[in-house]
Coordinates of C-alpha atoms in Angstrom, one line a residue:
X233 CA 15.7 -29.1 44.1
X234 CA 14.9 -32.4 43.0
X235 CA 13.0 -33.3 39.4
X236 CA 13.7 -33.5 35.5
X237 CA 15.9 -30.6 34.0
X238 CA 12.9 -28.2 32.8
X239 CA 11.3 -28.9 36.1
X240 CA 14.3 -27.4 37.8
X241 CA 14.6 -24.4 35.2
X242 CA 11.0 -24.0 35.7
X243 CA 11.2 -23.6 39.8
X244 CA 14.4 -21.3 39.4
X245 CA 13.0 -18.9 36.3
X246 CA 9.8 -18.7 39.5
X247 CA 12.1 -18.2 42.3
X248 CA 14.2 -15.3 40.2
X249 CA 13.8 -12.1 41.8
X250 CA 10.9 -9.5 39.7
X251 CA 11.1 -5.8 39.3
X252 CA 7.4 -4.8 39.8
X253 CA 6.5 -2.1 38.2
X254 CA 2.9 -0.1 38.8
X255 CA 2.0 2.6 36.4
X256 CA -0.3 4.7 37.6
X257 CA -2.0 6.9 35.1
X258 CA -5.0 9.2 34.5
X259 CA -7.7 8.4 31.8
X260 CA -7.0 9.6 28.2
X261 CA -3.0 10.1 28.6
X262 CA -0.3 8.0 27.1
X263 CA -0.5 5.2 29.2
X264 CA -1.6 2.5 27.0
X265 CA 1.5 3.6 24.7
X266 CA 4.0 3.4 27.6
X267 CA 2.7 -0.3 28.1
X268 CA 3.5 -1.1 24.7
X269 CA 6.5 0.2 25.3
X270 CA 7.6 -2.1 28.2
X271 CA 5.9 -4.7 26.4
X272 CA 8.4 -4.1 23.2
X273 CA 11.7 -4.5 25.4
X274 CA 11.4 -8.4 25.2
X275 CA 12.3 -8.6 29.2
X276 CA 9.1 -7.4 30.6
X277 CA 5.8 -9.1 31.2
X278 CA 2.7 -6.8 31.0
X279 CA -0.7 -6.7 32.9
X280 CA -3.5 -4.3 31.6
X281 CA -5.6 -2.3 34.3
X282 CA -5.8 -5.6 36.9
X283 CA -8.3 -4.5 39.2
X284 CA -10.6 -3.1 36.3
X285 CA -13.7 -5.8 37.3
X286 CA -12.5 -5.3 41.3
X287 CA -13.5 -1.5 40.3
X288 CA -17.0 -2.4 38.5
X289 CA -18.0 -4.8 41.2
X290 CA -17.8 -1.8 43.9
X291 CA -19.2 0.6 41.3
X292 CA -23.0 -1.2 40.3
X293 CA -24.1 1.8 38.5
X294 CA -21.2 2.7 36.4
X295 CA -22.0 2.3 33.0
X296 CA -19.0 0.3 30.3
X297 CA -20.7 -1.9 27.1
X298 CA -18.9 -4.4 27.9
X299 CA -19.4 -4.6 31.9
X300 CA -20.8 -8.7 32.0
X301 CA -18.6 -9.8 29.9
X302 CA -15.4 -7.9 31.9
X303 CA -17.2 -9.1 35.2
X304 CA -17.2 -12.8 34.0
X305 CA -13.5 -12.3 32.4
X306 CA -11.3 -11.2 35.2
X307 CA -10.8 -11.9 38.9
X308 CA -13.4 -9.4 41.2
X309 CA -11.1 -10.8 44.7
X310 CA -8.8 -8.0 45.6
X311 CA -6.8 -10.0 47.7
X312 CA -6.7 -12.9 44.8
X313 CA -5.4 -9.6 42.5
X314 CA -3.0 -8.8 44.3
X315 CA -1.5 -11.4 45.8
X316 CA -1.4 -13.5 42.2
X317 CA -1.3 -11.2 39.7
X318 CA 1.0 -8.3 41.4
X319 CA 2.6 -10.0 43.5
X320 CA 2.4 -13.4 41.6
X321 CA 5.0 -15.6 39.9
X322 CA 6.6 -14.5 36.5
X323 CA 9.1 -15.9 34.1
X324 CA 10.8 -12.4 33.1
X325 CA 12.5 -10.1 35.4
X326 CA 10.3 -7.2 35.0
X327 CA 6.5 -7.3 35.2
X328 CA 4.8 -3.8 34.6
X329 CA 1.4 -3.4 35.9
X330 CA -0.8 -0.4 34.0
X331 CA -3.4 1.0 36.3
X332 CA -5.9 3.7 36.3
X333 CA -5.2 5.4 39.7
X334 CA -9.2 5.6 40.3
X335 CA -9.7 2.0 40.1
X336 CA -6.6 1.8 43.1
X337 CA -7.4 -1.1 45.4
X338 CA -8.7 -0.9 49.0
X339 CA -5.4 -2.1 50.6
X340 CA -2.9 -0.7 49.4
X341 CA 0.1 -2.1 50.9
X342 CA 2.1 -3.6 48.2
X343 CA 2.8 -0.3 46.9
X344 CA 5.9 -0.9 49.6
X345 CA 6.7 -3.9 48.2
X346 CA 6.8 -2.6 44.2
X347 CA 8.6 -0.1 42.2
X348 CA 5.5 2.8 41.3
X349 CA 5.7 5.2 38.1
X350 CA 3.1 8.2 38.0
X351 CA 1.9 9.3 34.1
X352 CA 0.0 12.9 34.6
X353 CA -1.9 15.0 32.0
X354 CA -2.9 18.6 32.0
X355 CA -6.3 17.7 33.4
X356 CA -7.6 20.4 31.1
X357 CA -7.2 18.1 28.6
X358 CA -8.3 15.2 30.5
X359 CA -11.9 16.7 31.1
X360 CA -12.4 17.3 27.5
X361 CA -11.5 14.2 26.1
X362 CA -13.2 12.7 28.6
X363 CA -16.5 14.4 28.7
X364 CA -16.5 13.7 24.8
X365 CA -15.9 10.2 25.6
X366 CA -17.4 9.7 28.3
X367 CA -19.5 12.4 29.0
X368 CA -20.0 14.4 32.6
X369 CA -22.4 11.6 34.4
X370 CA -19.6 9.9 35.9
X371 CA -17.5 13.0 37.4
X372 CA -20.7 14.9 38.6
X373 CA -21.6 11.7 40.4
X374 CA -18.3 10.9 41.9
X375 CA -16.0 13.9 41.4
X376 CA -13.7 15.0 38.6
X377 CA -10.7 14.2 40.7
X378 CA -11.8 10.8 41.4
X379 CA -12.8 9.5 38.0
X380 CA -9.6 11.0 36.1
X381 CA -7.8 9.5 38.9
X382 CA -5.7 12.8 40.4
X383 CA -7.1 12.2 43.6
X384 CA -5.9 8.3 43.8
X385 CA -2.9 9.3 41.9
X386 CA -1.9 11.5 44.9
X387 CA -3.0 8.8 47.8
X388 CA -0.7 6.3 45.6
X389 CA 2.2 8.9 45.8
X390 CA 2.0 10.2 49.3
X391 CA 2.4 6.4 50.5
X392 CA 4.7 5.3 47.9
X393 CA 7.1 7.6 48.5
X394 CA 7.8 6.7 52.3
X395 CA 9.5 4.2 51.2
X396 CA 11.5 4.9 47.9
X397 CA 12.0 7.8 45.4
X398 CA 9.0 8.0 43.0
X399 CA 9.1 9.0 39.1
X400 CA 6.3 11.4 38.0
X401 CA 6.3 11.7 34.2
X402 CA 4.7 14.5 32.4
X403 CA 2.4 13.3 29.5
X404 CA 3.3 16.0 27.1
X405 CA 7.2 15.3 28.1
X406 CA 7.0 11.5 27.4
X407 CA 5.5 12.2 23.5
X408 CA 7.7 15.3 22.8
X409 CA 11.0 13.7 23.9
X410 CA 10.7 10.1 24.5
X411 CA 13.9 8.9 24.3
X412 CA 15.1 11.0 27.1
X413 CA 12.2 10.6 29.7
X414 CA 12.4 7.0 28.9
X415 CA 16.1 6.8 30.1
X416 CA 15.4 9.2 32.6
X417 CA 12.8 6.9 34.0
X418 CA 14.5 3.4 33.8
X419 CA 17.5 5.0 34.9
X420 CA 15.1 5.7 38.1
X421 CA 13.4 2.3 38.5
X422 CA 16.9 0.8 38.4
X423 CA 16.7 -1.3 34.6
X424 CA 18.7 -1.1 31.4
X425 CA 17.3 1.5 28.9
X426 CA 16.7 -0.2 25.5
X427 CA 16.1 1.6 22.1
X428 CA 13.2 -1.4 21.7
X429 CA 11.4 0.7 24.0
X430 CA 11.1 3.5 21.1
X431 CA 8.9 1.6 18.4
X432 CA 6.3 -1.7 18.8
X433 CA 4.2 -2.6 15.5
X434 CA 0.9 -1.4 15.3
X435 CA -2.1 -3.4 15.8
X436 CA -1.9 -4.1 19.6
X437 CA -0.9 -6.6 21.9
X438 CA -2.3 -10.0 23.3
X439 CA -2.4 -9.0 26.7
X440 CA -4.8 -5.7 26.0
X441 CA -7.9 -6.2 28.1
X442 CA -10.8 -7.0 26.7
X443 CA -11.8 -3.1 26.2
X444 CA -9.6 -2.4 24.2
X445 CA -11.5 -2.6 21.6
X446 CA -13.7 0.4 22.6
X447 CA -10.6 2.7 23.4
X448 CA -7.6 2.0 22.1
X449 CA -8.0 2.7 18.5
X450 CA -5.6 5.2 18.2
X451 CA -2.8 3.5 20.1
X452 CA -3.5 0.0 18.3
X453 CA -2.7 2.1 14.9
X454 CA 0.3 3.8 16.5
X455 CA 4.1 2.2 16.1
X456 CA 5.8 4.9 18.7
X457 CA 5.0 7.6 20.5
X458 CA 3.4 10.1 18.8
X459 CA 5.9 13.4 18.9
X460 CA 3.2 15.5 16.6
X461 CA 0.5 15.7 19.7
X462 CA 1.2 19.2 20.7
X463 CA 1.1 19.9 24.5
X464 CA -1.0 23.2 25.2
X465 CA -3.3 24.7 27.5
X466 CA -6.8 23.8 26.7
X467 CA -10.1 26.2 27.6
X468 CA -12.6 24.0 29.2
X469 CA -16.3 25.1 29.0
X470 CA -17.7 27.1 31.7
X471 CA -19.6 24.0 33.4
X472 CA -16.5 22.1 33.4
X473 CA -14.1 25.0 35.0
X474 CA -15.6 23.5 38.6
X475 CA -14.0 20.4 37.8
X476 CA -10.9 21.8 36.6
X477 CA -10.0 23.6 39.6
X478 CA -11.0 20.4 41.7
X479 CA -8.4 18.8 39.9
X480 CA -5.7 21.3 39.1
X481 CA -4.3 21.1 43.2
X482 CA -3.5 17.7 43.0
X483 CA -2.3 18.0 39.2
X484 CA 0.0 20.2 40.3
X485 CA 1.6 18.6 43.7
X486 CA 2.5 15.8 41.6
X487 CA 3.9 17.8 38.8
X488 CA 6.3 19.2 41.1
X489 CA 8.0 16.0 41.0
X490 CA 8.4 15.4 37.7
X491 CA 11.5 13.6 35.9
X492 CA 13.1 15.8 33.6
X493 CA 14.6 13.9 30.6
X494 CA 18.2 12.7 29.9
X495 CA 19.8 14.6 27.3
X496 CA 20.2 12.5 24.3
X497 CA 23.1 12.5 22.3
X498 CA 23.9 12.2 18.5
X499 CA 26.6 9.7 19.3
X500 CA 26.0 7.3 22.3
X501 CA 30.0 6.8 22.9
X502 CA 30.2 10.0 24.1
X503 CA 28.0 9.3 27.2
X504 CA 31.6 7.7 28.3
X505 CA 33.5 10.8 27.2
X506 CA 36.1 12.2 30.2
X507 CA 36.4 15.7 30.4
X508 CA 39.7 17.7 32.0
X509 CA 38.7 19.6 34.8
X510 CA 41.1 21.2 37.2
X511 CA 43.4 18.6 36.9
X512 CA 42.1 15.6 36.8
X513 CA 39.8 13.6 34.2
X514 CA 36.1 13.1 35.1
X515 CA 33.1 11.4 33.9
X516 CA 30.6 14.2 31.6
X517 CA 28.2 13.3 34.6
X518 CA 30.6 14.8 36.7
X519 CA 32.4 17.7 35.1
X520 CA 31.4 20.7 37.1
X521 CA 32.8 24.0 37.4
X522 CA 32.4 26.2 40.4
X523 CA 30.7 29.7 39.6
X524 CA 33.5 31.5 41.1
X525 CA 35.9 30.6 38.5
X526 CA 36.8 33.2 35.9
X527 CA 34.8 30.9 32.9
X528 CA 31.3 31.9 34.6
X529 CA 32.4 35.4 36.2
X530 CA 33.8 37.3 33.1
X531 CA 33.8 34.1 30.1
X532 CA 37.7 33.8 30.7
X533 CA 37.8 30.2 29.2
X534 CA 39.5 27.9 26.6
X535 CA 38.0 24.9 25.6
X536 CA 39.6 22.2 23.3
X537 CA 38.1 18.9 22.3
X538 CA 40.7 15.6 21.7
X539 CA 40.1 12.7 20.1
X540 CA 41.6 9.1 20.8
X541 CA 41.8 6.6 18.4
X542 CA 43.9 3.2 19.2
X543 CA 45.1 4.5 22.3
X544 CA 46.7 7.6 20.5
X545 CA 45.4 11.6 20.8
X546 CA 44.7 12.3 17.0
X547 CA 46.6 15.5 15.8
X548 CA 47.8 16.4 19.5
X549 CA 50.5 18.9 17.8
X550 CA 48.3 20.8 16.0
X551 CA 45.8 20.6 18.8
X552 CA 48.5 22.1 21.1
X553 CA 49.9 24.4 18.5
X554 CA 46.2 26.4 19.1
X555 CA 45.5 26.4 22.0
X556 CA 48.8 28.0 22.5
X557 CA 47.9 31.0 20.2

């Protein structure tokens, strides 16, 4: 490589290899939060809802306040999309992609090229906030599956995971314990959990699309995920209970996958903590006792925890001394 100095760091910080990371959500979950969130690490580059004017071009009649001005803002090219936004050039080593799983392109083949996250919500309480939103027009005309993005969420998934394991993350499971679905999940796409990933300041971010100012009010005014939004089934008017049941198959084919958290510990040291198990010292991760042994049969068991400090067992005596009596 031949040039001036920035020029080469330039061509190297292009060549370095990206995690890609597509998020594929429903309308009205947490997904706008959980880009944020990636946003708030420091080493991640964000793209909000790519194909969104892709999507309005092959939809004339759908309705959005802002449709010219989205339609003029944004690439309408799928293959210009694709090829130089998700599978363009970036400085930092992640890039995380937010979709709406409706709005899923035509071709569909860098899926296999890309890491792919799934964000589902009861669609219970989809189809309400929606249809208060939105209102019905859209799912009558199209199908409740369609527009709240189940039914693209599921044709993502089924090719997706050909190739590679895929995280599904429960919407309620993400506000309620964040921490741990967040480690759970990075720990499954392969990058470094940070605690950054926990808090952002409120008022939004520059890479927001331009719509942002008709929906995300709430998560502009949020700093974190928001622990007091209570998970619980929602009754759906009689003339949305079609819908519901169109969409409750594929909710839950996809929920059967979901990532259950990491347990999160007072203390992070003792994620590193080596536990004595039938004679040798192993990892917490991998500290396992059969269900034959006498512990699980009839509670036969001892259990003593030691401490080290500079390389010395702290009160080992008196440790000793009880155990023995």
């Amino acid at each position: 490589v031949h040039g001036t100095l920035s020029e080469c760091l330039f061509f190297f910080e292009m060549a370095a290899p990206v995690t890609r990371i597509n998020l594929w959500s429903t309308p009205r979950s947490a997904s706008t939060a959980l880009m944020y969130s990636f946003h708030s690490r420091g080493d991640t580059a964000v793209v909000d809802e790519p194909y969104y004017a892709w999507y309005l071009k092959q939809h004339p009649t759908l309705f959005r306040p802002y449709r010219e001005e989205l339609l003029a803002a944004m690439s309408t090219d799928e293959t210009d999309i694709t090829q130089n936004v998700i599978l363009g050039p970036y400085k930092k080593p992640i890039a995380f992609f937010k979709h709406i799983a409706s709005m899923h392109p035509v071709d569909m083949d860098f899926v296999r090229k890309t890491r792919n996250v799934f964000l589902l919500r009861n669609p219970s309480e989809v189809l309400n906030s929606y249809a208060k939103a939105v209102g019905k027009t859209d799912m009558l005309r199209y199908g409740a599956a369609h527009v709240l993005g189940l039914r693209g969420q599921l044709r993502v998934f089924e090719m997706a995971a050909r190739e590679q394991p895929v995280p599904v993350i429960l919407n309620s499971t993400l506000l309620q314990r964040p921490e741990g679905t967040l480690r759970a999940l990075c720990r499954a796409l392969d990058i470094p959990f940070t605690p950054k990933m926990l808090h952002w300041p409120s008022g939004g971010i520059p890479e927001e699309g331009l719509w942002a100012k008709v929906w995300y009010h709430s998560s502009r005014a949020s700093t974190g995920f928001d622990k007091a939004v209570q998970a619980r089934p929602v009754a759906v008017p009689p003339d949305l209970e079609p819908m519901l049941a169109e969409c409750m198959e594929a909710y839950e084919r996809l929920a059967a996958h979901a990532l259950r958290p990491d347990p999160v510990l007072p203390d992070p040291r003792n994620e590193a903590l080596l536990i004595h198990v039938g004679g040798q010292l192993l990892p917490r991760a991998e500290a396992k006792v059969s269900v034959f042994d006498s512990v699980v049969q009839g509670g036969d068991a001892v259990w003593e925890g030691l401490r080290l400090c500079d390389g010395r067992i702290y009160a080992l005596r008196e440790h000793l001394r009880r155990l023995r009596d």
